[in-house]
């Protein structure tokens, strides 16, 4: 792959509303042609970042560079950036065609060029035959696609999407995720997507930044963020995770440690540097936890727990298991076709282990 | 049993409200001059009104004042409503509550204060003072009508327009005005109606040189109700009724 080219650089952005610091010295570089997602809980500042890029929000400090030009002083209407709003914000008194043509007309595109471009954009979102309808005559998903067509028809350098799928129902949302991704590849436009839905972020993005309280928590590919969370916040925000507490008892060098967890000693890998005696969090995804019948022979060491809840999820069986220390661990297992008896009863004692290396060891925090 | 009471009660209320008006309308077509008994159907009172130059002149003056006042009030009121809705400025809360205060001010108070203002400023009472007076009491109705329509908008729409490259003036002409148009039109019609049949403010702020219909009718009635007055009143009633109905239809959510 070619060296990615920086398209948008956010430098040291800050924003304070009253006493509420929504954005705190925020830096970010977005590459040309990528599908980039800002992910975080509501109030983490992700929408503020998006609105700053669009020019709809002033920055207190810092600057925004698009292709090496500072666009901080360029008003929203002059930026080569378009937004798909959460509420779609279509113009109800205009037809679908006029909605999509609006941006072209505003920027003074030649009349004879407008119709073909609008038609092309509508075809792209498969709404060609709806051109003469009013927005109110369309379903939510169709309105969503009009909003996308209205933005991309201007051929922006950057397309911003603000929680654009959150108003749709689950099925439609899944469908639109795929469609958006396909559209992005086809257009080659850089997409910056804002969402609080981690599943959406993981499935669509090339890169994701996880934000909390106006700060970057982690920046990386979906896989890095899911498998190697940088801190407890990211680990907990992206999917479910089990948190065990351990203590470093020996350093084996090269980021290998002997860690005491739940009374047993394990040899674990960690990216961080620890000293002997440091407390650590050992994090395990529910699907990485292995539960076995305690009567079976076990060559490796294991923890013993008691099943306190079973939760049939269709695809998986989720079990809540309490360890002797009182910590509760969730294990999510796929059904095994060859084992029809696969199930646990409440209060059953089971053996718990995990694939070595699939755990994440982080400094202890609560 | 119950339906009879319900309908009976409603019928009674409606009768009490509308009988005087009905009598007036019927009498405007009554050939008998005193209106105590039915003397046959006639249009002659309407004809008499039509041929009465003094009355027709006053009617024409009334129309002129109403159209000018309603139009100016609509322009100012619409802009005020847009400003109240779209921009943040000092004293905005005060301004918007003052709109309601002026709507609720007794008309006689407004009439007297306008008169004092005109005298203080040395404005001659006549067409100009009349128009200014009418604009003043019409204005809040336009502001309220347009403002409440604007409040129903998704504000994000205006941001979307900006995002798509629209300047402030394009946003007003292409987005805000077309969407507010039903309310603007309804504000105009309401103002026109209010202005057309206003007596109190007009009585204070008009001069002897400029006669308008409601005042002329008022002075005629003092000498005794003539059937001509019934005819004029019926016409005013019909005009007001039609305009109010149109304005209400315009304000209904377009579905």
mmCIF file of N, CA, C and O in Angstrom, chain A residues 63-114:
data_model
loop_
_atom_site.group_PDB
_atom_site.id
_atom_site.type_symbol
_atom_site.label_atom_id
_atom_site.label_comp_id
_atom_site.label_asym_id
_atom_site.label_seq_id
_atom_site.Cartn_x
_atom_site.Cartn_y
_atom_site.Cartn_z
ATOM 1 N N UNK A 63 -5.893 24.748 15.386
ATOM 2 C CA UNK A 63 -6.240 25.017 13.998
ATOM 3 C C UNK A 63 -6.575 23.744 13.243
ATOM 4 O O UNK A 63 -6.276 22.636 13.677
ATOM 5 N N UNK A 64 -7.232 23.953 12.120
ATOM 6 C CA UNK A 64 -7.689 22.848 11.278
ATOM 7 C C UNK A 64 -7.078 23.034 9.902
ATOM 8 O O UNK A 64 -7.240 24.099 9.295
ATOM 9 N N UNK A 65 -6.352 22.033 9.437
ATOM 10 C CA UNK A 65 -5.725 22.143 8.127
ATOM 11 C C UNK A 65 -6.285 21.111 7.169
ATOM 12 O O UNK A 65 -6.314 19.924 7.461
ATOM 13 N N UNK A 66 -6.744 21.616 6.017
ATOM 14 C CA UNK A 66 -7.208 20.725 4.971
ATOM 15 C C UNK A 66 -6.204 20.828 3.831
ATOM 16 O O UNK A 66 -5.994 21.916 3.289
ATOM 17 N N UNK A 67 -5.583 19.739 3.487
ATOM 18 C CA UNK A 67 -4.547 19.725 2.454
ATOM 19 C C UNK A 67 -3.538 20.848 2.675
ATOM 20 O O UNK A 67 -3.230 21.622 1.763
ATOM 21 N N UNK A 68 -3.077 20.947 3.904
ATOM 22 C CA UNK A 68 -2.046 21.914 4.282
ATOM 23 C C UNK A 68 -2.478 23.371 4.243
ATOM 24 O O UNK A 68 -1.641 24.268 4.291
ATOM 25 N N UNK A 69 -3.783 23.634 4.112
ATOM 26 C CA UNK A 69 -4.260 25.011 4.218
ATOM 27 C C UNK A 69 -5.067 25.147 5.491
ATOM 28 O O UNK A 69 -5.940 24.314 5.752
ATOM 29 N N UNK A 70 -4.794 26.204 6.227
ATOM 30 C CA UNK A 70 -5.570 26.454 7.442
ATOM 31 C C UNK A 70 -6.961 26.908 7.035
ATOM 32 O O UNK A 70 -7.128 27.909 6.348
ATOM 33 N N UNK A 71 -7.987 26.140 7.431
ATOM 34 C CA UNK A 71 -9.350 26.511 7.040
ATOM 35 C C UNK A 71 -10.140 27.061 8.229
ATOM 36 O O UNK A 71 -11.349 27.235 8.159
ATOM 37 N N UNK A 72 -9.429 27.341 9.310
ATOM 38 C CA UNK A 72 -10.097 27.818 10.528
ATOM 39 C C UNK A 72 -10.973 29.038 10.296
ATOM 40 O O UNK A 72 -12.033 29.169 10.883
ATOM 41 N N UNK A 73 -10.539 29.933 9.409
ATOM 42 C CA UNK A 73 -11.294 31.166 9.195
ATOM 43 C C UNK A 73 -12.257 31.053 8.008
ATOM 44 O O UNK A 73 -12.973 31.994 7.712
ATOM 45 N N UNK A 74 -12.250 29.906 7.333
ATOM 46 C CA UNK A 74 -13.154 29.737 6.189
ATOM 47 C C UNK A 74 -14.545 29.391 6.720
ATOM 48 O O UNK A 74 -14.690 28.446 7.489
ATOM 49 N N UNK A 75 -15.593 30.147 6.335
ATOM 50 C CA UNK A 75 -16.929 29.823 6.846
ATOM 51 C C UNK A 75 -17.452 28.506 6.270
ATOM 52 O O UNK A 75 -16.991 28.053 5.216
ATOM 53 N N UNK A 76 -18.401 27.926 6.972
ATOM 54 C CA UNK A 76 -18.921 26.602 6.602
ATOM 55 C C UNK A 76 -19.322 26.526 5.137
ATOM 56 O O UNK A 76 -19.051 25.531 4.461
ATOM 57 N N UNK A 77 -19.980 27.599 4.647
ATOM 58 C CA UNK A 77 -20.509 27.533 3.284
ATOM 59 C C UNK A 77 -19.410 27.544 2.218
ATOM 60 O O UNK A 77 -19.665 27.234 1.067
ATOM 61 N N UNK A 78 -18.176 27.874 2.629
ATOM 62 C CA UNK A 78 -17.092 27.922 1.652
ATOM 63 C C UNK A 78 -16.160 26.726 1.761
ATOM 64 O O UNK A 78 -15.198 26.611 1.016
ATOM 65 N N UNK A 79 -16.416 25.821 2.707
ATOM 66 C CA UNK A 79 -15.505 24.680 2.858
ATOM 67 C C UNK A 79 -15.904 23.550 1.915
ATOM 68 O O UNK A 79 -17.102 23.275 1.763
ATOM 69 N N UNK A 80 -14.918 22.887 1.309
ATOM 70 C CA UNK A 80 -15.242 21.771 0.405
ATOM 71 C C UNK A 80 -15.558 20.504 1.195
ATOM 72 O O UNK A 80 -15.016 19.435 0.937
ATOM 73 N N UNK A 81 -16.424 20.666 2.171
ATOM 74 C CA UNK A 81 -16.747 19.589 3.104
ATOM 75 C C UNK A 81 -18.262 19.573 3.234
ATOM 76 O O UNK A 81 -18.875 20.621 3.348
ATOM 77 N N UNK A 82 -18.875 18.404 3.199
ATOM 78 C CA UNK A 82 -20.321 18.329 3.370
ATOM 79 C C UNK A 82 -20.684 17.359 4.480
ATOM 80 O O UNK A 82 -19.922 16.462 4.809
ATOM 81 N N UNK A 83 -21.864 17.578 5.025
ATOM 82 C CA UNK A 83 -22.284 16.829 6.204
ATOM 83 C C UNK A 83 -23.593 16.102 5.944
ATOM 84 O O UNK A 83 -24.476 16.642 5.279
ATOM 85 N N UNK A 84 -23.705 14.893 6.469
ATOM 86 C CA UNK A 84 -24.985 14.189 6.504
ATOM 87 C C UNK A 84 -25.452 14.244 7.958
ATOM 88 O O UNK A 84 -24.799 13.682 8.825
ATOM 89 N N UNK A 85 -26.536 14.960 8.193
ATOM 90 C CA UNK A 85 -26.956 15.205 9.569
ATOM 91 C C UNK A 85 -27.738 14.027 10.130
ATOM 92 O O UNK A 85 -28.370 13.278 9.399
ATOM 93 N N UNK A 86 -27.716 13.954 11.440
ATOM 94 C CA UNK A 86 -28.410 12.875 12.134
ATOM 95 C C UNK A 86 -29.899 12.861 11.808
ATOM 96 O O UNK A 86 -30.489 11.825 11.576
ATOM 97 N N UNK A 87 -30.501 14.065 11.786
ATOM 98 C CA UNK A 87 -31.936 14.155 11.525
ATOM 99 C C UNK A 87 -32.209 14.312 10.028
ATOM 100 O O UNK A 87 -33.305 14.660 9.641
ATOM 101 N N UNK A 88 -31.196 14.075 9.211
ATOM 102 C CA UNK A 88 -31.236 14.221 7.742
ATOM 103 C C UNK A 88 -31.313 15.679 7.318
ATOM 104 O O UNK A 88 -30.662 16.089 6.382
ATOM 105 N N UNK A 89 -32.189 16.475 8.007
ATOM 106 C CA UNK A 89 -32.303 17.905 7.720
ATOM 107 C C UNK A 89 -32.560 18.176 6.241
ATOM 108 O O UNK A 89 -31.993 19.080 5.649
ATOM 109 N N UNK A 90 -33.434 17.376 5.644
ATOM 110 C CA UNK A 90 -33.818 17.641 4.246
ATOM 111 C C UNK A 90 -34.730 18.860 4.216
ATOM 112 O O UNK A 90 -35.360 19.203 5.214
ATOM 113 N N UNK A 91 -34.783 19.520 3.062
ATOM 114 C CA UNK A 91 -35.666 20.676 2.928
ATOM 115 C C UNK A 91 -37.051 20.177 2.539
ATOM 116 O O UNK A 91 -37.239 19.689 1.433
ATOM 117 N N UNK A 92 -38.031 20.309 3.449
ATOM 118 C CA UNK A 92 -39.327 19.654 3.216
ATOM 119 C C UNK A 92 -40.129 20.252 2.063
ATOM 120 O O UNK A 92 -40.993 19.587 1.511
ATOM 121 N N UNK A 93 -39.822 21.510 1.690
ATOM 122 C CA UNK A 93 -40.630 22.150 0.645
ATOM 123 C C UNK A 93 -40.065 21.902 -0.743
ATOM 124 O O UNK A 93 -40.615 22.364 -1.722
ATOM 125 N N UNK A 94 -38.958 21.181 -0.810
ATOM 126 C CA UNK A 94 -38.358 20.911 -2.120
ATOM 127 C C UNK A 94 -38.498 19.430 -2.462
ATOM 128 O O UNK A 94 -38.540 18.583 -1.579
ATOM 129 N N UNK A 95 -38.501 19.143 -3.762
ATOM 130 C CA UNK A 95 -38.502 17.746 -4.171
ATOM 131 C C UNK A 95 -37.138 17.143 -3.883
ATOM 132 O O UNK A 95 -36.180 17.853 -3.572
ATOM 133 N N UNK A 96 -37.071 15.835 -3.985
ATOM 134 C CA UNK A 96 -35.804 15.134 -3.794
ATOM 135 C C UNK A 96 -34.752 15.693 -4.750
ATOM 136 O O UNK A 96 -33.614 15.985 -4.359
ATOM 137 N N UNK A 97 -35.171 15.915 -5.987
ATOM 138 C CA UNK A 97 -34.245 16.453 -6.987
ATOM 139 C C UNK A 97 -33.684 17.800 -6.548
ATOM 140 O O UNK A 97 -32.475 18.024 -6.544
ATOM 141 N N UNK A 98 -34.580 18.701 -6.136
ATOM 142 C CA UNK A 98 -34.141 20.042 -5.735
ATOM 143 C C UNK A 98 -33.284 20.008 -4.476
ATOM 144 O O UNK A 98 -32.373 20.814 -4.323
ATOM 145 N N UNK A 99 -33.608 19.079 -3.585
ATOM 146 C CA UNK A 99 -32.766 18.911 -2.402
ATOM 147 C C UNK A 99 -31.337 18.586 -2.803
ATOM 148 O O UNK A 99 -30.390 19.195 -2.315
ATOM 149 N N UNK A 100 -31.212 17.613 -3.704
ATOM 150 C CA UNK A 100 -29.886 17.181 -4.106
ATOM 151 C C UNK A 100 -29.184 18.261 -4.933
ATOM 152 O O UNK A 100 -27.974 18.452 -4.836
ATOM 153 N N UNK A 101 -29.990 19.015 -5.709
ATOM 154 C CA UNK A 101 -29.389 20.038 -6.572
ATOM 155 C C UNK A 101 -28.982 21.286 -5.803
ATOM 156 O O UNK A 101 -28.244 22.125 -6.324
ATOM 157 N N UNK A 102 -29.453 21.407 -4.557
ATOM 158 C CA UNK A 102 -29.277 22.646 -3.799
ATOM 159 C C UNK A 102 -27.814 23.113 -3.740
ATOM 160 O O UNK A 102 -27.491 24.255 -4.056
ATOM 161 N N UNK A 103 -26.947 22.189 -3.351
ATOM 162 C CA UNK A 103 -25.536 22.553 -3.204
ATOM 163 C C UNK A 103 -24.909 22.986 -4.517
ATOM 164 O O UNK A 103 -24.135 23.944 -4.570
ATOM 165 N N UNK A 104 -25.281 22.292 -5.596
ATOM 166 C CA UNK A 104 -24.731 22.635 -6.915
ATOM 167 C C UNK A 104 -25.193 24.023 -7.332
ATOM 168 O O UNK A 104 -24.421 24.828 -7.846
ATOM 169 N N UNK A 105 -26.480 24.310 -7.095
ATOM 170 C CA UNK A 105 -27.013 25.628 -7.454
ATOM 171 C C UNK A 105 -26.332 26.710 -6.642
ATOM 172 O O UNK A 105 -26.014 27.781 -7.160
ATOM 173 N N UNK A 106 -26.102 26.440 -5.364
ATOM 174 C CA UNK A 106 -25.485 27.441 -4.497
ATOM 175 C C UNK A 106 -24.055 27.757 -4.936
ATOM 176 O O UNK A 106 -23.592 28.879 -4.841
ATOM 177 N N UNK A 107 -23.366 26.725 -5.431
ATOM 178 C CA UNK A 107 -21.981 26.979 -5.820
ATOM 179 C C UNK A 107 -21.881 27.393 -7.279
ATOM 180 O O UNK A 107 -20.793 27.507 -7.831
ATOM 181 N N UNK A 108 -23.032 27.623 -7.905
ATOM 182 C CA UNK A 108 -23.033 28.188 -9.244
ATOM 183 C C UNK A 108 -22.562 27.240 -10.333
ATOM 184 O O UNK A 108 -21.958 27.662 -11.317
ATOM 185 N N UNK A 109 -22.839 25.965 -10.156
ATOM 186 C CA UNK A 109 -22.516 25.002 -11.207
ATOM 187 C C UNK A 109 -23.415 25.275 -12.418
ATOM 188 O O UNK A 109 -24.596 25.625 -12.257
ATOM 189 N N UNK A 110 -22.869 25.156 -13.614
ATOM 190 C CA UNK A 110 -23.618 25.448 -14.835
ATOM 191 C C UNK A 110 -24.901 24.628 -14.884
ATOM 192 O O UNK A 110 -24.933 23.467 -14.497
ATOM 193 N N UNK A 111 -25.979 25.288 -15.359
ATOM 194 C CA UNK A 111 -27.309 24.685 -15.336
ATOM 195 C C UNK A 111 -27.353 23.315 -16.001
ATOM 196 O O UNK A 111 -27.920 22.370 -15.471
ATOM 197 N N UNK A 112 -26.711 23.225 -17.182
ATOM 198 C CA UNK A 112 -26.822 21.963 -17.929
ATOM 199 C C UNK A 112 -26.031 20.832 -17.270
ATOM 200 O O UNK A 112 -26.233 19.666 -17.578
ATOM 201 N N UNK A 113 -25.187 21.209 -16.331
ATOM 202 C CA UNK A 113 -24.406 20.177 -15.646
ATOM 203 C C UNK A 113 -25.152 19.621 -14.438
ATOM 204 O O UNK A 113 -24.887 18.506 -13.986
ATOM 205 N N UNK A 114 -26.120 20.431 -13.919
ATOM 206 C CA UNK A 114 -26.788 20.065 -12.663
ATOM 207 C C UNK A 114 -27.613 18.780 -12.800
ATOM 208 O O UNK A 114 -27.428 17.838 -12.036
#
